[in-house]
PDB file of C-alpha atoms (C1' of nucleotides) in Angstrom:
ATOM      1  CA  UNK A  17     -56.733   7.448  -5.679  1.00 43.00           C
ATOM      2  CA  UNK A  18     -53.731   8.169  -7.537  1.00 51.00           C
ATOM      3  CA  UNK A  19     -50.664   9.714  -5.577  1.00 46.00           C
ATOM      4  CA  UNK A  20     -50.293  13.846  -6.557  1.00 60.00           C
ATOM      5  CA  UNK A  21     -47.090  14.190  -8.053  1.00 87.00           C
ATOM      6  CA  UNK A  22     -44.943  16.815  -6.681  1.00 93.00           C
ATOM      7  CA  UNK A  23     -42.775  19.188  -8.361  1.00 96.00           C
ATOM      8  CA  UNK A  24     -39.156  18.507  -8.832  1.00 97.00           C
ATOM      9  CA  UNK A  25     -35.913  19.758 -10.300  1.00 97.00           C
ATOM     10  CA  UNK A  26     -34.535  16.539 -11.672  1.00 97.00           C
ATOM     11  CA  UNK A  27     -37.785  15.183 -13.439  1.00 97.00           C
ATOM     12  CA  UNK A  28     -38.285  19.306 -15.126  1.00 97.00           C
ATOM     13  CA  UNK A  29     -34.478  18.932 -16.266  1.00 98.00           C
ATOM     14  CA  UNK A  30     -35.032  15.269 -17.714  1.00 98.00           C
ATOM     15  CA  UNK A  31     -38.098  16.620 -19.443  1.00 98.00           C
ATOM     16  CA  UNK A  32     -36.904  19.406 -20.918  1.00 98.00           C
ATOM     17  CA  UNK A  33     -33.913  17.047 -22.230  1.00 98.00           C
ATOM     18  CA  UNK A  34     -36.111  14.919 -23.835  1.00 98.00           C
ATOM     19  CA  UNK A  35     -38.635  17.761 -25.549  1.00 97.00           C
ATOM     20  CA  UNK A  36     -34.841  19.607 -26.531  1.00 96.00           C
ATOM     21  CA  UNK A  37     -33.545  16.532 -27.885  1.00 95.00           C
ATOM     22  CA  UNK A  38     -33.590  16.314 -31.764  1.00 92.00           C
ATOM     23  CA  UNK A  39     -32.355  12.905 -31.514  1.00 93.00           C
ATOM     24  CA  UNK A  40     -34.875  10.297 -29.370  1.00 96.00           C
ATOM     25  CA  UNK A  41     -31.848   9.815 -27.156  1.00 97.00           C
ATOM     26  CA  UNK A  42     -31.979   6.695 -24.695  1.00 97.00           C
ATOM     27  CA  UNK A  43     -32.262   6.817 -20.815  1.00 97.00           C
ATOM     28  CA  UNK A  44     -28.434   6.723 -21.539  1.00 97.00           C
ATOM     29  CA  UNK A  45     -28.407   9.990 -23.341  1.00 97.00           C
ATOM     30  CA  UNK A  46     -30.599  12.388 -21.325  1.00 98.00           C
ATOM     31  CA  UNK A  47     -28.466  11.302 -18.084  1.00 98.00           C
ATOM     32  CA  UNK A  48     -25.595  12.247 -20.047  1.00 97.00           C
ATOM     33  CA  UNK A  49     -27.862  15.799 -20.915  1.00 97.00           C
ATOM     34  CA  UNK A  50     -29.265  16.106 -17.478  1.00 98.00           C
ATOM     35  CA  UNK A  51     -25.518  15.608 -15.920  1.00 97.00           C
ATOM     36  CA  UNK A  52     -24.538  19.112 -17.613  1.00 97.00           C
ATOM     37  CA  UNK A  53     -27.155  21.271 -15.526  1.00 97.00           C
ATOM     38  CA  UNK A  54     -27.960  19.048 -12.120  1.00 97.00           C
ATOM     39  CA  UNK A  55     -24.024  16.667 -11.942  1.00 96.00           C
ATOM     40  CA  UNK A  56     -25.320  14.797  -9.166  1.00 96.00           C
ATOM     41  CA  UNK A  57     -28.631  13.017 -10.824  1.00 97.00           C
ATOM     42  CA  UNK A  58     -28.240   9.768 -10.875  1.00 97.00           C
ATOM     43  CA  UNK A  59     -29.686   7.401 -13.700  1.00 97.00           C
ATOM     44  CA  UNK A  60     -31.847   5.460 -11.368  1.00 97.00           C
ATOM     45  CA  UNK A  61     -33.493   8.809 -11.563  1.00 98.00           C
ATOM     46  CA  UNK A  62     -33.441   9.096 -14.608  1.00 98.00           C
ATOM     47  CA  UNK A  63     -34.991   5.615 -15.281  1.00 98.00           C
ATOM     48  CA  UNK A  64     -38.005   6.226 -13.132  1.00 98.00           C
ATOM     49  CA  UNK A  65     -39.015   9.575 -14.052  1.00 98.00           C
ATOM     50  CA  UNK A  66     -38.638   8.596 -17.933  1.00 98.00           C
ATOM     51  CA  UNK A  67     -41.096   5.853 -17.198  1.00 97.00           C
ATOM     52  CA  UNK A  68     -43.459   8.343 -14.792  1.00 97.00           C
ATOM     53  CA  UNK A  69     -43.521  10.608 -17.704  1.00 97.00           C
ATOM     54  CA  UNK A  70     -44.355   7.841 -19.840  1.00 96.00           C
ATOM     55  CA  UNK A  71     -47.225   6.961 -17.746  1.00 95.00           C
ATOM     56  CA  UNK A  72     -48.173  10.812 -17.993  1.00 95.00           C
ATOM     57  CA  UNK A  73     -47.879  10.354 -21.516  1.00 95.00           C
ATOM     58  CA  UNK A  74     -45.596  13.785 -21.337  1.00 96.00           C
ATOM     59  CA  UNK A  75     -43.099  11.705 -23.094  1.00 96.00           C
ATOM     60  CA  UNK A  76     -43.223   8.771 -26.132  1.00 95.00           C
ATOM     61  CA  UNK A  77     -41.380   5.569 -25.194  1.00 94.00           C
ATOM     62  CA  UNK A  78     -39.853   3.912 -28.450  1.00 93.00           C
ATOM     63  CA  UNK A  79     -38.873   0.567 -29.118  1.00 90.00           C
ATOM     64  CA  UNK A  80     -37.066   0.070 -32.442  1.00 87.00           C
ATOM     65  CA  UNK A  81     -34.774  -3.212 -33.850  1.00 81.00           C
ATOM     66  CA  UNK A  82     -31.980  -2.585 -31.219  1.00 82.00           C
ATOM     67  CA  UNK A  83     -33.928  -3.218 -27.762  1.00 84.00           C
ATOM     68  CA  UNK A  84     -32.998  -0.234 -26.459  1.00 91.00           C
ATOM     69  CA  UNK A  85     -35.472   2.181 -25.204  1.00 95.00           C
ATOM     70  CA  UNK A  86     -35.698   5.782 -26.378  1.00 96.00           C
ATOM     71  CA  UNK A  87     -37.982   8.807 -26.149  1.00 97.00           C
ATOM     72  CA  UNK A  88     -39.984  10.859 -27.687  1.00 96.00           C
ATOM     73  CA  UNK A  89     -41.152  14.155 -27.162  1.00 96.00           C
ATOM     74  CA  UNK A  90     -42.910  14.664 -30.214  1.00 95.00           C
ATOM     75  CA  UNK A  91     -46.167  13.929 -29.158  1.00 94.00           C
ATOM     76  CA  UNK A  92     -47.978  13.902 -32.494  1.00 91.00           C
ATOM     77  CA  UNK A  93     -48.866  11.551 -35.005  1.00 87.00           C
ATOM     78  CA  UNK A  94     -45.764  10.515 -36.938  1.00 89.00           C
ATOM     79  CA  UNK A  95     -44.299   8.059 -37.957  1.00 88.00           C
ATOM     80  CA  UNK A  96     -39.870   6.883 -37.871  1.00 90.00           C
ATOM     81  CA  UNK A  97     -37.401   6.631 -40.361  1.00 90.00           C
ATOM     82  CA  UNK A  98     -34.043   4.605 -38.994  1.00 89.00           C
ATOM     83  CA  UNK A  99     -31.405   5.170 -41.447  1.00 87.00           C
ATOM     84  CA  UNK A 100     -29.329   1.598 -41.349  1.00 82.00           C
ATOM     85  CA  UNK A 101     -25.844   2.952 -41.948  1.00 80.00           C
ATOM     86  CA  UNK A 102     -25.675   6.181 -39.079  1.00 83.00           C
ATOM     87  CA  UNK A 103     -28.530   5.007 -36.956  1.00 84.00           C
ATOM     88  CA  UNK A 104     -30.331   8.296 -37.181  1.00 87.00           C
ATOM     89  CA  UNK A 105     -34.086   8.476 -36.812  1.00 90.00           C
ATOM     90  CA  UNK A 106     -36.133  10.620 -38.061  1.00 87.00           C
ATOM     91  CA  UNK A 107     -39.787  11.922 -37.761  1.00 89.00           C
ATOM     92  CA  UNK A 108     -42.125  11.442 -40.609  1.00 85.00           C
ATOM     93  CA  UNK A 109     -45.941  12.597 -40.768  1.00 84.00           C
ATOM     94  CA  UNK A 110     -47.835  11.017 -43.481  1.00 77.00           C
ATOM     95  CA  UNK A 111     -51.178  11.040 -44.011  1.00 72.00           C
ATOM     96  CA  UNK A 112     -51.014   7.413 -44.799  1.00 65.00           C
ATOM     97  CA  UNK A 113     -52.687   6.958 -41.211  1.00 64.00           C
ATOM     98  CA  UNK A 114     -56.038   7.178 -42.148  1.00 67.00           C
ATOM     99  CA  UNK A 115     -55.615   4.825 -45.215  1.00 66.00           C
ATOM    100  CA  UNK A 116     -54.338   2.329 -42.937  1.00 69.00           C
ATOM    101  CA  UNK A 117     -56.777   2.670 -40.478  1.00 67.00           C
ATOM    102  CA  UNK A 118     -58.989   1.882 -43.548  1.00 65.00           C
ATOM    103  CA  UNK A 119     -57.398  -0.607 -44.495  1.00 63.00           C
ATOM    104  CA  UNK A 120     -57.384  -2.241 -41.558  1.00 66.00           C
ATOM    105  CA  UNK A 121     -60.366  -2.276 -40.163  1.00 66.00           C
ATOM    106  CA  UNK A 122     -60.808  -5.018 -42.880  1.00 63.00           C
ATOM    107  CA  UNK A 123     -59.102  -6.851 -40.700  1.00 71.00           C
ATOM    108  CA  UNK A 124     -61.617  -9.443 -38.950  1.00 71.00           C
ATOM    109  CA  UNK A 125     -60.824 -10.800 -35.519  1.00 74.00           C
ATOM    110  CA  UNK A 126     -58.856  -7.867 -34.366  1.00 81.00           C
ATOM    111  CA  UNK A 127     -60.147  -4.530 -32.459  1.00 80.00           C
ATOM    112  CA  UNK A 128     -57.233  -2.137 -33.945  1.00 80.00           C
ATOM    113  CA  UNK A 129     -56.736   0.601 -31.516  1.00 81.00           C
ATOM    114  CA  UNK A 130     -53.508   2.096 -32.833  1.00 82.00           C
ATOM    115  CA  UNK A 131     -50.597   0.827 -34.807  1.00 84.00           C
ATOM    116  CA  UNK A 132     -46.753   2.284 -35.296  1.00 87.00           C
ATOM    117  CA  UNK A 133     -44.451   1.982 -38.869  1.00 85.00           C
ATOM    118  CA  UNK A 134     -41.240   2.593 -39.191  1.00 86.00           C
ATOM    119  CA  UNK A 135     -39.198   2.697 -42.132  1.00 85.00           C
ATOM    120  CA  UNK A 136     -35.945   1.242 -42.595  1.00 85.00           C
ATOM    121  CA  UNK A 137     -33.046   2.500 -45.196  1.00 85.00           C
ATOM    122  CA  UNK A 138     -30.773   5.314 -46.076  1.00 85.00           C
ATOM    123  CA  UNK A 139     -30.780   9.055 -45.287  1.00 85.00           C
ATOM    124  CA  UNK A 140     -28.925  11.115 -48.284  1.00 81.00           C
ATOM    125  CA  UNK A 141     -26.187  11.641 -46.091  1.00 80.00           C
ATOM    126  CA  UNK A 142     -25.132   8.128 -45.786  1.00 82.00           C
ATOM    127  CA  UNK A 143     -26.598   7.279 -49.221  1.00 70.00           C
ATOM    128  CA  UNK A 144     -26.685   9.620 -51.570  1.00 61.00           C
ATOM    129  CA  UNK A 145     -26.213   7.428 -54.623  1.00 65.00           C
ATOM    130  CA  UNK A 146     -29.539   6.127 -54.347  1.00 55.00           C
ATOM    131  CA  UNK A 147     -31.403   9.080 -55.008  1.00 51.00           C
ATOM    132  CA  UNK A 148     -30.144   9.851 -58.745  1.00 51.00           C
ATOM    133  CA  UNK A 149     -31.608   5.662 -59.321  1.00 46.00           C
ATOM    134  CA  UNK A 150     -34.118   6.262 -58.118  1.00 42.00           C
TER     135      UNK A 150
ATOM    136  CA  UNK B   9     -15.090 -16.505 -47.517  1.00 42.00           C
ATOM    137  CA  UNK B  10     -17.914 -17.296 -44.776  1.00 50.00           C
ATOM    138  CA  UNK B  11     -16.748 -20.086 -42.360  1.00 47.00           C
ATOM    139  CA  UNK B  12     -18.952 -23.572 -43.647  1.00 59.00           C
ATOM    140  CA  UNK B  13     -21.894 -24.619 -40.918  1.00 87.00           C
ATOM    141  CA  UNK B  14     -21.739 -28.064 -39.761  1.00 93.00           C
ATOM    142  CA  UNK B  15     -24.506 -29.712 -39.186  1.00 96.00           C
ATOM    143  CA  UNK B  16     -26.127 -30.031 -35.708  1.00 97.00           C
ATOM    144  CA  UNK B  17     -28.549 -31.702 -34.148  1.00 97.00           C
ATOM    145  CA  UNK B  18     -29.151 -28.817 -32.192  1.00 97.00           C
ATOM    146  CA  UNK B  19     -29.754 -26.535 -34.097  1.00 97.00           C
ATOM    147  CA  UNK B  20     -32.228 -28.745 -36.303  1.00 97.00           C
ATOM    148  CA  UNK B  21     -34.394 -29.064 -33.228  1.00 98.00           C
ATOM    149  CA  UNK B  22     -33.586 -25.311 -32.272  1.00 98.00           C
ATOM    150  CA  UNK B  23     -35.215 -24.222 -36.232  1.00 98.00           C
ATOM    151  CA  UNK B  24     -37.782 -26.988 -35.783  1.00 98.00           C
ATOM    152  CA  UNK B  25     -39.280 -25.530 -32.675  1.00 98.00           C
ATOM    153  CA  UNK B  26     -39.348 -21.732 -34.291  1.00 98.00           C
ATOM    154  CA  UNK B  27     -41.262 -22.885 -37.379  1.00 97.00           C
ATOM    155  CA  UNK B  28     -43.408 -25.226 -35.667  1.00 96.00           C
ATOM    156  CA  UNK B  29     -44.914 -22.862 -33.192  1.00 96.00           C
ATOM    157  CA  UNK B  30     -47.572 -20.547 -33.701  1.00 92.00           C
ATOM    158  CA  UNK B  31     -46.687 -18.455 -31.249  1.00 94.00           C
ATOM    159  CA  UNK B  32     -43.595 -16.468 -32.191  1.00 96.00           C
ATOM    160  CA  UNK B  33     -41.515 -17.163 -29.339  1.00 97.00           C
ATOM    161  CA  UNK B  34     -38.815 -16.054 -27.647  1.00 97.00           C
ATOM    162  CA  UNK B  35     -35.486 -17.568 -26.936  1.00 97.00           C
ATOM    163  CA  UNK B  36     -36.526 -18.437 -23.641  1.00 97.00           C
ATOM    164  CA  UNK B  37     -40.039 -20.077 -25.352  1.00 97.00           C
ATOM    165  CA  UNK B  38     -37.546 -21.908 -27.207  1.00 98.00           C
ATOM    166  CA  UNK B  39     -35.279 -23.176 -24.949  1.00 98.00           C
ATOM    167  CA  UNK B  40     -38.306 -25.146 -23.107  1.00 97.00           C
ATOM    168  CA  UNK B  41     -39.351 -26.732 -26.712  1.00 97.00           C
ATOM    169  CA  UNK B  42     -36.011 -28.000 -27.838  1.00 98.00           C
ATOM    170  CA  UNK B  43     -35.138 -28.875 -23.807  1.00 97.00           C
ATOM    171  CA  UNK B  44     -38.373 -31.809 -24.310  1.00 97.00           C
ATOM    172  CA  UNK B  45     -36.065 -33.356 -27.579  1.00 97.00           C
ATOM    173  CA  UNK B  46     -32.549 -32.515 -26.304  1.00 97.00           C
ATOM    174  CA  UNK B  47     -32.751 -32.227 -21.816  1.00 96.00           C
ATOM    175  CA  UNK B  48     -28.641 -30.762 -22.273  1.00 96.00           C
ATOM    176  CA  UNK B  49     -29.011 -28.238 -24.296  1.00 97.00           C
ATOM    177  CA  UNK B  50     -27.641 -24.889 -23.300  1.00 97.00           C
ATOM    178  CA  UNK B  51     -30.103 -21.710 -22.861  1.00 97.00           C
ATOM    179  CA  UNK B  52     -25.971 -20.196 -25.171  1.00 97.00           C
ATOM    180  CA  UNK B  53     -26.646 -22.825 -27.983  1.00 98.00           C
ATOM    181  CA  UNK B  54     -30.192 -21.201 -27.801  1.00 98.00           C
ATOM    182  CA  UNK B  55     -28.867 -18.307 -28.434  1.00 98.00           C
ATOM    183  CA  UNK B  56     -26.080 -18.597 -30.254  1.00 98.00           C
ATOM    184  CA  UNK B  57     -28.236 -20.292 -32.898  1.00 98.00           C
ATOM    185  CA  UNK B  58     -30.937 -18.034 -33.390  1.00 98.00           C
ATOM    186  CA  UNK B  59     -29.005 -15.386 -33.969  1.00 97.00           C
ATOM    187  CA  UNK B  60     -26.762 -17.701 -36.552  1.00 97.00           C
ATOM    188  CA  UNK B  61     -30.319 -18.651 -38.099  1.00 97.00           C
ATOM    189  CA  UNK B  62     -31.516 -14.701 -37.914  1.00 96.00           C
ATOM    190  CA  UNK B  63     -28.646 -13.990 -40.012  1.00 95.00           C
ATOM    191  CA  UNK B  64     -28.570 -16.981 -42.601  1.00 95.00           C
ATOM    192  CA  UNK B  65     -32.160 -15.502 -42.871  1.00 94.00           C
ATOM    193  CA  UNK B  66     -33.712 -18.967 -41.906  1.00 96.00           C
ATOM    194  CA  UNK B  67     -35.652 -17.198 -39.013  1.00 96.00           C
ATOM    195  CA  UNK B  68     -36.527 -13.566 -38.384  1.00 95.00           C
ATOM    196  CA  UNK B  69     -36.586 -11.841 -35.599  1.00 95.00           C
ATOM    197  CA  UNK B  70     -39.082  -9.681 -34.038  1.00 94.00           C
ATOM    198  CA  UNK B  71     -38.872  -6.979 -31.800  1.00 92.00           C
ATOM    199  CA  UNK B  72     -41.819  -5.507 -29.977  1.00 89.00           C
ATOM    200  CA  UNK B  73     -42.502  -3.187 -27.033  1.00 83.00           C
ATOM    201  CA  UNK B  74     -41.794  -6.008 -24.415  1.00 82.00           C
ATOM    202  CA  UNK B  75     -37.801  -5.436 -24.781  1.00 84.00           C
ATOM    203  CA  UNK B  76     -37.984  -9.415 -25.353  1.00 93.00           C
ATOM    204  CA  UNK B  77     -36.616 -10.867 -28.423  1.00 96.00           C
ATOM    205  CA  UNK B  78     -39.085 -13.003 -30.846  1.00 96.00           C
ATOM    206  CA  UNK B  79     -38.611 -15.495 -33.600  1.00 97.00           C
ATOM    207  CA  UNK B  80     -40.783 -15.523 -36.741  1.00 97.00           C
ATOM    208  CA  UNK B  81     -40.561 -18.922 -38.583  1.00 96.00           C
ATOM    209  CA  UNK B  82     -42.764 -17.209 -41.393  1.00 95.00           C
ATOM    210  CA  UNK B  83     -40.705 -15.892 -43.729  1.00 94.00           C
ATOM    211  CA  UNK B  84     -43.396 -14.123 -45.925  1.00 91.00           C
ATOM    212  CA  UNK B  85     -44.152 -10.636 -46.439  1.00 87.00           C
ATOM    213  CA  UNK B  86     -46.620  -9.629 -43.956  1.00 89.00           C
ATOM    214  CA  UNK B  87     -47.441  -7.238 -40.235  1.00 88.00           C
ATOM    215  CA  UNK B  88     -48.261  -8.394 -37.098  1.00 90.00           C
ATOM    216  CA  UNK B  89     -51.420  -7.313 -34.516  1.00 90.00           C
ATOM    217  CA  UNK B  90     -50.570  -7.654 -30.723  1.00 89.00           C
ATOM    218  CA  UNK B  91     -53.438  -7.934 -28.580  1.00 87.00           C
ATOM    219  CA  UNK B  92     -52.592  -5.697 -25.535  1.00 82.00           C
ATOM    220  CA  UNK B  93     -55.251  -7.523 -22.997  1.00 80.00           C
ATOM    221  CA  UNK B  94     -53.495 -11.739 -23.695  1.00 83.00           C
ATOM    222  CA  UNK B  95     -50.375 -10.467 -25.806  1.00 84.00           C
ATOM    223  CA  UNK B  96     -51.342 -12.936 -28.552  1.00 87.00           C
ATOM    224  CA  UNK B  97     -49.194 -11.781 -31.304  1.00 91.00           C
ATOM    225  CA  UNK B  98     -51.082 -13.021 -34.854  1.00 88.00           C
ATOM    226  CA  UNK B  99     -49.567 -12.292 -38.624  1.00 89.00           C
ATOM    227  CA  UNK B 100     -51.847 -11.040 -41.125  1.00 85.00           C
ATOM    228  CA  UNK B 101     -51.249  -9.903 -45.097  1.00 84.00           C
ATOM    229  CA  UNK B 102     -52.242  -6.690 -46.204  1.00 77.00           C
ATOM    230  CA  UNK B 103     -51.989  -5.561 -49.802  1.00 73.00           C
ATOM    231  CA  UNK B 104     -51.059  -2.466 -48.537  1.00 65.00           C
ATOM    232  CA  UNK B 105     -47.455  -2.873 -48.537  1.00 65.00           C
ATOM    233  CA  UNK B 106     -47.500  -1.562 -51.987  1.00 67.00           C
ATOM    234  CA  UNK B 107     -50.070   1.339 -51.196  1.00 66.00           C
ATOM    235  CA  UNK B 108     -47.311   1.807 -48.246  1.00 69.00           C
ATOM    236  CA  UNK B 109     -44.541   2.011 -50.279  1.00 67.00           C
ATOM    237  CA  UNK B 110     -45.872   3.957 -52.690  1.00 65.00           C
ATOM    238  CA  UNK B 111     -46.823   6.249 -50.089  1.00 63.00           C
ATOM    239  CA  UNK B 112     -43.377   6.627 -48.820  1.00 66.00           C
ATOM    240  CA  UNK B 113     -41.700   6.793 -52.038  1.00 66.00           C
ATOM    241  CA  UNK B 114     -42.593  10.511 -51.588  1.00 63.00           C
ATOM    242  CA  UNK B 115     -40.372  10.714 -48.391  1.00 71.00           C
ATOM    243  CA  UNK B 116     -37.174  13.273 -49.440  1.00 72.00           C
ATOM    244  CA  UNK B 117     -34.129  12.717 -48.321  1.00 74.00           C
ATOM    245  CA  UNK B 118     -34.758   8.901 -47.483  1.00 81.00           C
ATOM    246  CA  UNK B 119     -34.294   6.133 -49.342  1.00 81.00           C
ATOM    247  CA  UNK B 120     -36.235   3.157 -48.141  1.00 81.00           C
ATOM    248  CA  UNK B 121     -35.818  -0.419 -48.017  1.00 81.00           C
ATOM    249  CA  UNK B 122     -37.876  -1.987 -45.863  1.00 82.00           C
ATOM    250  CA  UNK B 123     -40.714  -1.453 -43.425  1.00 84.00           C
ATOM    251  CA  UNK B 124     -42.707  -2.421 -40.639  1.00 87.00           C
ATOM    252  CA  UNK B 125     -45.775  -1.805 -39.079  1.00 85.00           C
ATOM    253  CA  UNK B 126     -47.681  -2.878 -36.189  1.00 85.00           C
ATOM    254  CA  UNK B 127     -51.143  -3.268 -34.979  1.00 84.00           C
ATOM    255  CA  UNK B 128     -51.889  -2.878 -31.688  1.00 85.00           C
ATOM    256  CA  UNK B 129     -55.091  -3.482 -30.138  1.00 84.00           C
ATOM    257  CA  UNK B 130     -57.204  -6.118 -28.979  1.00 85.00           C
ATOM    258  CA  UNK B 131     -58.514  -9.951 -30.065  1.00 85.00           C
ATOM    259  CA  UNK B 132     -62.222 -11.034 -30.264  1.00 81.00           C
ATOM    260  CA  UNK B 133     -61.518 -13.281 -27.487  1.00 80.00           C
ATOM    261  CA  UNK B 134     -60.337 -10.721 -24.443  1.00 81.00           C
ATOM    262  CA  UNK B 135     -62.735  -7.954 -26.046  1.00 70.00           C
ATOM    263  CA  UNK B 136     -65.772  -9.350 -27.731  1.00 62.00           C
ATOM    264  CA  UNK B 137     -67.736  -6.438 -27.098  1.00 65.00           C
ATOM    265  CA  UNK B 138     -66.329  -3.902 -29.697  1.00 55.00           C
ATOM    266  CA  UNK B 139     -67.215  -6.042 -32.111  1.00 51.00           C
ATOM    267  CA  UNK B 140     -70.771  -5.333 -32.226  1.00 51.00           C
ATOM    268  CA  UNK B 141     -70.181  -1.737 -31.450  1.00 46.00           C
ATOM    269  CA  UNK B 142     -68.241  -1.375 -34.501  1.00 42.00           C
TER     270      UNK B 142
ATOM    271  C1'  DC C   2      -6.917 -34.831 -37.172  1.00 62.33           C
ATOM    272  C1'  DT C   3      -8.824 -30.498 -37.257  1.00 62.33           C
ATOM    273  C1'  DA C   4     -12.123 -26.907 -36.705  1.00 62.33           C
ATOM    274  C1'  DC C   5     -16.411 -25.708 -35.513  1.00 62.33           C
ATOM    275  C1'  DG C   6     -20.469 -26.337 -31.934  1.00 62.33           C
ATOM    276  C1'  DT C   7     -22.159 -27.436 -27.207  1.00 62.33           C
ATOM    277  C1'  DG C   8     -22.623 -26.902 -22.474  1.00 62.33           C
ATOM    278  C1'  DC C   9     -20.852 -24.334 -18.529  1.00 62.33           C
ATOM    279  C1'  DA C  10     -20.547 -20.192 -16.110  1.00 62.33           C
ATOM    280  C1'  DA C  11     -19.454 -15.778 -15.888  1.00 62.33           C
ATOM    281  C1'  DA C  12     -19.572 -11.415 -17.852  1.00 62.33           C
ATOM    282  C1'  DT C  13     -22.176  -7.665 -20.056  1.00 62.33           C
ATOM    283  C1'  DA C  14     -25.784  -4.318 -21.240  1.00 62.33           C
ATOM    284  C1'  DG C  15     -29.992  -2.282 -19.837  1.00 62.33           C
ATOM    285  C1'  DT C  16     -33.156  -1.139 -16.194  1.00 62.33           C
ATOM    286  C1'  DT C  17     -35.634  -1.547 -12.382  1.00 62.33           C
ATOM    287  C1'  DT C  18     -35.638  -1.381  -7.224  1.00 62.33           C
ATOM    288  C1'  DG C  19     -34.720  -0.753  -1.763  1.00 62.33           C
ATOM    289  C1'  DC C  20     -33.709   1.919   1.421  1.00 62.33           C
ATOM    290  C1'  DC C  21     -32.275   5.786   3.889  1.00 62.33           C
ATOM    291  C1'  DG C  22     -31.447  10.644   3.949  1.00 62.33           C
ATOM    292  C1'  DG C  23     -33.493  15.164   1.629  1.00 62.33           C
ATOM    293  C1'  DA C  24     -36.832  18.611  -0.346  1.00 62.33           C
ATOM    294  C1'  DA C  25     -41.987  19.593  -1.261  1.00 62.33           C
ATOM    295  C1'  DC C  26     -45.844  21.352   0.670  1.00 62.33           C
TER     296       DC C  26
ATOM    297  C1'  DG D  17     -44.207  17.030  10.256  1.00 62.33           C
ATOM    298  C1'  DT D  18     -45.493  14.211   6.626  1.00 62.33           C
ATOM    299  C1'  DT D  19     -44.804  12.151   2.417  1.00 62.33           C
ATOM    300  C1'  DC D  20     -42.795  12.009  -1.991  1.00 62.33           C
ATOM    301  C1'  DC D  21     -38.777  11.814  -4.639  1.00 62.33           C
ATOM    302  C1'  DG D  22     -33.598  11.287  -5.227  1.00 62.33           C
ATOM    303  C1'  DG D  23     -29.395   8.881  -4.719  1.00 62.33           C
ATOM    304  C1'  DC D  24     -26.720   5.016  -4.054  1.00 62.33           C
ATOM    305  C1'  DA D  25     -25.854   0.409  -5.022  1.00 62.33           C
ATOM    306  C1'  DA D  26     -27.349  -3.931  -5.173  1.00 62.33           C
ATOM    307  C1'  DA D  27     -30.778  -6.626  -7.927  1.00 62.33           C
ATOM    308  C1'  DC D  28     -32.514  -8.332 -12.045  1.00 62.33           C
ATOM    309  C1'  DT D  29     -33.894  -9.689 -17.090  1.00 62.33           C
ATOM    310  C1'  DA D  30     -31.940 -10.988 -21.178  1.00 62.33           C
ATOM    311  C1'  DT D  31     -28.713 -11.196 -23.734  1.00 62.33           C
ATOM    312  C1'  DT D  32     -23.263 -12.388 -25.249  1.00 62.33           C
ATOM    313  C1'  DT D  33     -18.963 -14.631 -24.598  1.00 62.33           C
ATOM    314  C1'  DG D  34     -14.445 -17.221 -23.193  1.00 62.33           C
ATOM    315  C1'  DC D  35     -12.544 -21.502 -22.450  1.00 62.33           C
ATOM    316  C1'  DA D  36     -12.047 -26.252 -22.537  1.00 62.33           C
ATOM    317  C1'  DC D  37     -14.182 -30.470 -24.433  1.00 62.33           C
ATOM    318  C1'  DG D  38     -16.648 -32.975 -27.694  1.00 62.33           C
ATOM    319  C1'  DT D  39     -18.436 -34.179 -32.549  1.00 62.33           C
ATOM    320  C1'  DA D  40     -19.068 -33.360 -37.644  1.00 62.33           C
ATOM    321  C1'  DG D  41     -16.788 -33.943 -41.564  1.00 62.33           C
TER     322       DG D  41
END
DNA sequence: CTACGTGCAAATAGTTTGCCGGAAC
DNA sequence: GTTCCGGCAAACTATTTGCACGTAG
């Protein structure tokens, strides 16, 4: 049987930090945030709890091109846009999910459970000129 | 001006190893492969040259959920299917590229240059039952 | 001959883990 | 009181880098 999870202030604050963040924080960033309210928290605890919360499905892990784990408190179906200039990561919701699923159901020899899409480009702040051209 | 690249047997063999591999090898795997023909090659050299070849666009870097960089000698537009059981990574070519681009052009405040899709699921070898059910 | 590339080992970044004391229940 | 959890530091994994020597051009 699975061990029951006890309450801990650390875990609570770590979850809050992810949920309240808009910036898909790394473990390090969560650590800095939690430290503001629990100055004695350790980085190890942050890592342990982020893994635990991920396993429980309370947060989502994100691995992008920089090979650093990021965390996302948004549990709804969505994709990500990553700005190649400022590194900003924004959520987008596209109805293409179904379309993709339909398309991909045609793939032979592979049973698809899930998919992941990332868009790379530039956000308005970083490249406003492109918007007139497009 | 960019420094000109000299020939080196190591670089040649490293590129060959990636091109001839079907399994999207990690640096470690490329190292083992190259060691068969150049036993004195060092891991540092493999990393240095994989980065160089990536910059030159001669191979492509792949970052999946496991925090390890992989390399792909297939430079054509394609996506990846990752088997959650055996970890096998297979290439697929989908015409959805255009469809996706069209869909995604509707995204506001973001100029999309590129996108990346990964499918997660099970390959035939790992889950043959699903194919009768579907 | 003059860089550039390699081998080697040390350094770094991100993450995990063992141990012991402290908190939850 | 028992068991889980956190703090700390050491360990680990993947990758990068400095240096002295070798090699391409």
